[in-house]
């Protein structure tokens, strides 16, 4: 928990106005969140600008730097540039709760807010689903190949409805479907 205290913002001491905070996001951050198996290193800075008013607080997150990822295609490590801009609103109320993904309710006597989990989630969402090394970005992936008019699926079987021949004997069906086929034939 001592590690998390480095990401606390003491809001009870703040008067109305605008304040800037800066947090380093290094390897220890991802080791703490047990994400060091897919993030191999990082050099990120999270700048948080808090604007406090009488009824709410706005926290603007600007996260920039590089994160070391492993390529899904070649398994080579590479530095992925990252720039994230997010906004979170803290409203004052009777209880502390999450209203939506970017709106939280806190009490007037909440001493501090911890932004570590928010920073982690913003970084996590900014990492691409398909991590490709910059050297391989220009190559076309077989899964992404979509040529107009290309054959997607070919079946050797011809459906009896498509053939137009009603007298064709039916192939034996899976016994699990026989009951449903009987109901279909009655209609």
CSV table of C-alpha atoms in Angstrom, one decimal:
chain,number,residue,atom,x,y,z
A,1,UNK,CA,0.0,0.0,0.0
A,2,UNK,CA,3.0,2.3,0.5
A,3,UNK,CA,3.5,2.1,-3.3
A,4,UNK,CA,-0.1,3.4,-3.9
A,5,UNK,CA,0.4,6.4,-1.7
A,6,UNK,CA,2.7,7.9,-4.3
A,7,UNK,CA,-0.4,8.3,-6.5
A,8,UNK,CA,-2.5,10.1,-3.9
A,9,UNK,CA,-3.8,13.6,-4.5
A,10,UNK,CA,-4.6,15.3,-1.2
A,11,UNK,CA,-7.8,17.1,-2.2
A,12,UNK,CA,-8.9,18.2,1.3
A,13,UNK,CA,-6.1,20.8,1.4
A,14,UNK,CA,-6.9,22.2,-2.0
A,15,UNK,CA,-8.9,25.4,-2.3
A,16,UNK,CA,-11.0,26.2,-5.4
A,17,UNK,CA,-8.7,26.6,-8.4
A,18,UNK,CA,-6.5,24.7,-10.8
A,19,UNK,CA,-3.7,22.4,-9.7
A,20,UNK,CA,-1.2,20.2,-11.6
A,21,UNK,CA,0.3,16.9,-10.5
A,22,UNK,CA,2.8,14.7,-12.2
A,23,UNK,CA,3.3,10.9,-11.7
A,24,UNK,CA,6.0,8.7,-13.1
A,25,UNK,CA,4.8,5.3,-14.5
A,26,UNK,CA,7.8,3.0,-14.7
A,27,UNK,CA,8.3,-0.8,-14.5
A,28,UNK,CA,7.4,-1.0,-10.8
A,29,UNK,CA,3.9,0.3,-11.6
A,30,UNK,CA,3.2,-2.6,-13.9
A,31,UNK,CA,4.8,-5.1,-11.5
A,32,UNK,CA,2.5,-3.9,-8.8
A,33,UNK,CA,-0.5,-4.3,-11.0
A,34,UNK,CA,0.8,-7.8,-12.1
A,35,UNK,CA,0.9,-6.7,-15.7
A,36,UNK,CA,4.6,-7.2,-16.2
A,37,UNK,CA,4.0,-10.3,-18.3
A,38,UNK,CA,2.6,-8.3,-21.2
A,39,UNK,CA,4.2,-4.9,-20.5
A,40,UNK,CA,8.0,-5.3,-20.7
A,41,UNK,CA,8.9,-1.8,-19.6
A,42,UNK,CA,7.6,1.7,-19.6
A,43,UNK,CA,8.7,5.3,-19.6
A,44,UNK,CA,5.5,7.2,-19.1
A,45,UNK,CA,4.5,10.4,-17.3
A,46,UNK,CA,1.0,11.0,-16.2
A,47,UNK,CA,0.1,14.6,-15.8
A,48,UNK,CA,-3.1,15.2,-13.9
A,49,UNK,CA,-4.7,18.7,-13.8
A,50,UNK,CA,-7.3,19.0,-11.1
A,51,UNK,CA,-9.8,21.9,-11.3
A,52,UNK,CA,-11.7,22.2,-8.0
A,53,UNK,CA,-15.0,24.1,-7.7
A,54,UNK,CA,-17.6,24.3,-5.0
A,55,UNK,CA,-19.7,21.4,-6.4
A,56,UNK,CA,-17.3,19.2,-8.2
A,57,UNK,CA,-13.7,18.5,-9.3
A,58,UNK,CA,-12.5,17.8,-12.8
A,59,UNK,CA,-9.3,15.7,-13.3
A,60,UNK,CA,-7.7,15.9,-16.7
A,61,UNK,CA,-5.3,13.0,-17.3
A,62,UNK,CA,-2.5,13.4,-20.0
A,63,UNK,CA,-0.3,10.3,-20.2
A,64,UNK,CA,2.6,10.4,-22.6
A,65,UNK,CA,5.7,8.4,-23.2
A,66,UNK,CA,6.6,4.9,-24.5
A,67,UNK,CA,5.7,1.4,-23.4
A,68,UNK,CA,7.7,-1.7,-24.3
A,69,UNK,CA,5.4,-4.4,-25.8
A,70,UNK,CA,6.0,-7.8,-27.5
A,71,UNK,CA,5.0,-8.1,-31.1
A,72,UNK,CA,2.2,-10.7,-31.7
A,73,UNK,CA,3.7,-11.6,-35.1
A,74,UNK,CA,7.5,-11.8,-34.5
A,75,UNK,CA,7.7,-11.9,-30.7
A,76,UNK,CA,10.2,-9.1,-30.8
A,77,UNK,CA,10.1,-6.3,-28.2
A,78,UNK,CA,9.4,-2.8,-29.4
A,79,UNK,CA,8.7,0.6,-27.9
A,80,UNK,CA,5.2,1.7,-28.6
A,81,UNK,CA,4.6,5.5,-28.3
A,82,UNK,CA,1.6,6.4,-26.2
A,83,UNK,CA,-0.5,9.5,-25.7
A,84,UNK,CA,-3.7,9.3,-23.7
A,85,UNK,CA,-6.0,12.2,-22.8
A,86,UNK,CA,-8.9,11.4,-20.4
A,87,UNK,CA,-11.2,13.3,-18.1
A,88,UNK,CA,-12.8,12.2,-14.8
A,89,UNK,CA,-15.3,14.1,-12.8
A,90,UNK,CA,-15.7,13.9,-9.0
A,91,UNK,CA,-19.0,15.1,-7.7
A,92,UNK,CA,-19.7,15.8,-4.1
A,93,UNK,CA,-22.4,13.8,-2.4
A,94,UNK,CA,-23.4,11.8,0.7
A,95,UNK,CA,-21.5,8.6,-0.1
A,96,UNK,CA,-18.5,7.5,-2.1
A,97,UNK,CA,-19.5,5.5,-5.3
A,98,UNK,CA,-18.8,5.2,-9.0
A,99,UNK,CA,-21.7,6.7,-10.9
A,100,UNK,CA,-20.3,5.9,-14.4
A,101,UNK,CA,-16.9,5.1,-15.9
A,102,UNK,CA,-15.8,8.7,-15.8
A,103,UNK,CA,-18.0,10.2,-13.0
A,104,UNK,CA,-17.4,9.4,-9.3
A,105,UNK,CA,-19.2,10.6,-6.2
A,106,UNK,CA,-17.1,11.6,-3.2
A,107,UNK,CA,-17.9,13.2,0.1
A,108,UNK,CA,-16.9,16.7,1.1
A,109,UNK,CA,-14.5,15.3,3.8
A,110,UNK,CA,-12.7,12.8,1.5
A,111,UNK,CA,-9.1,13.5,2.3
A,112,UNK,CA,-7.5,12.2,-0.9
A,113,UNK,CA,-8.1,10.4,-4.1
A,114,UNK,CA,-5.8,7.8,-5.5
A,115,UNK,CA,-5.3,7.9,-9.3
A,116,UNK,CA,-3.2,4.8,-9.7
A,117,UNK,CA,-6.1,2.5,-10.8
A,118,UNK,CA,-7.4,5.2,-13.3
A,119,UNK,CA,-3.9,5.6,-14.8
A,120,UNK,CA,-3.5,1.8,-15.1
A,121,UNK,CA,-7.0,1.5,-16.8
A,122,UNK,CA,-6.3,4.4,-19.2
A,123,UNK,CA,-3.0,2.8,-20.3
A,124,UNK,CA,-4.5,-0.6,-20.6
A,125,UNK,CA,-7.2,0.7,-22.9
A,126,UNK,CA,-4.7,2.6,-25.0
A,127,UNK,CA,-2.6,-0.5,-25.8
A,128,UNK,CA,-3.6,-1.8,-29.2
A,129,UNK,CA,-5.4,-5.2,-29.3
A,130,UNK,CA,-3.0,-6.4,-32.0
A,131,UNK,CA,0.6,-5.4,-31.1
A,132,UNK,CA,2.6,-5.3,-34.3
A,133,UNK,CA,6.3,-4.3,-34.4
A,134,UNK,CA,6.8,-1.1,-36.6
A,135,UNK,CA,8.9,-3.1,-39.0
A,136,UNK,CA,6.0,-5.4,-39.8
A,137,UNK,CA,3.1,-2.9,-40.0
A,138,UNK,CA,3.3,-2.6,-43.8
A,139,UNK,CA,2.9,-6.4,-44.3
A,140,UNK,CA,-0.6,-7.6,-44.9
A,141,UNK,CA,-1.9,-10.1,-42.4
A,142,UNK,CA,-3.6,-13.2,-43.8
A,143,UNK,CA,-6.6,-12.6,-41.5
A,144,UNK,CA,-7.0,-9.1,-42.9
A,145,UNK,CA,-7.0,-10.1,-46.6
A,146,UNK,CA,-10.3,-9.3,-48.1
A,147,UNK,CA,-10.4,-9.3,-51.9
A,148,UNK,CA,-13.6,-8.3,-53.5
A,149,UNK,CA,-15.4,-11.3,-54.9
A,150,UNK,CA,-13.2,-13.8,-53.2
A,151,UNK,CA,-14.6,-17.1,-52.0
A,152,UNK,CA,-15.2,-17.2,-48.3
A,153,UNK,CA,-16.8,-20.6,-47.8
A,154,UNK,CA,-17.6,-23.5,-50.1
A,155,UNK,CA,-19.8,-26.4,-49.2
A,156,UNK,CA,-19.9,-29.7,-51.0
A,157,UNK,CA,-23.5,-30.2,-49.9
A,158,UNK,CA,-26.4,-28.7,-51.8
A,159,UNK,CA,-29.4,-27.7,-49.7
A,160,UNK,CA,-32.6,-29.3,-50.8
A,161,UNK,CA,-34.4,-26.0,-50.9
A,162,UNK,CA,-31.9,-24.5,-53.3
A,163,UNK,CA,-31.8,-27.4,-55.7
A,164,UNK,CA,-35.5,-27.1,-56.4
A,165,UNK,CA,-36.0,-30.9,-56.4
A,166,UNK,CA,-38.6,-31.7,-53.8
A,167,UNK,CA,-38.4,-35.5,-54.4
A,168,UNK,CA,-34.8,-35.8,-53.3
A,169,UNK,CA,-34.6,-38.2,-50.3
A,170,UNK,CA,-33.4,-36.5,-47.1
A,171,UNK,CA,-30.2,-37.6,-45.5
A,172,UNK,CA,-30.5,-39.1,-42.0
A,173,UNK,CA,-30.4,-36.2,-39.6
A,174,UNK,CA,-28.8,-36.0,-36.2
A,175,UNK,CA,-31.1,-37.8,-33.8
A,176,UNK,CA,-31.1,-34.7,-31.6
A,177,UNK,CA,-32.9,-32.8,-34.3
A,178,UNK,CA,-35.4,-35.5,-35.4
A,179,UNK,CA,-38.1,-34.2,-33.0
A,180,UNK,CA,-37.8,-30.6,-34.4
A,181,UNK,CA,-37.9,-31.9,-38.0
A,182,UNK,CA,-41.1,-33.8,-37.2
A,183,UNK,CA,-42.7,-30.6,-36.0
A,184,UNK,CA,-41.4,-28.8,-39.1
A,185,UNK,CA,-43.0,-31.4,-41.4
A,186,UNK,CA,-46.4,-31.1,-39.7
A,187,UNK,CA,-46.6,-27.4,-40.7
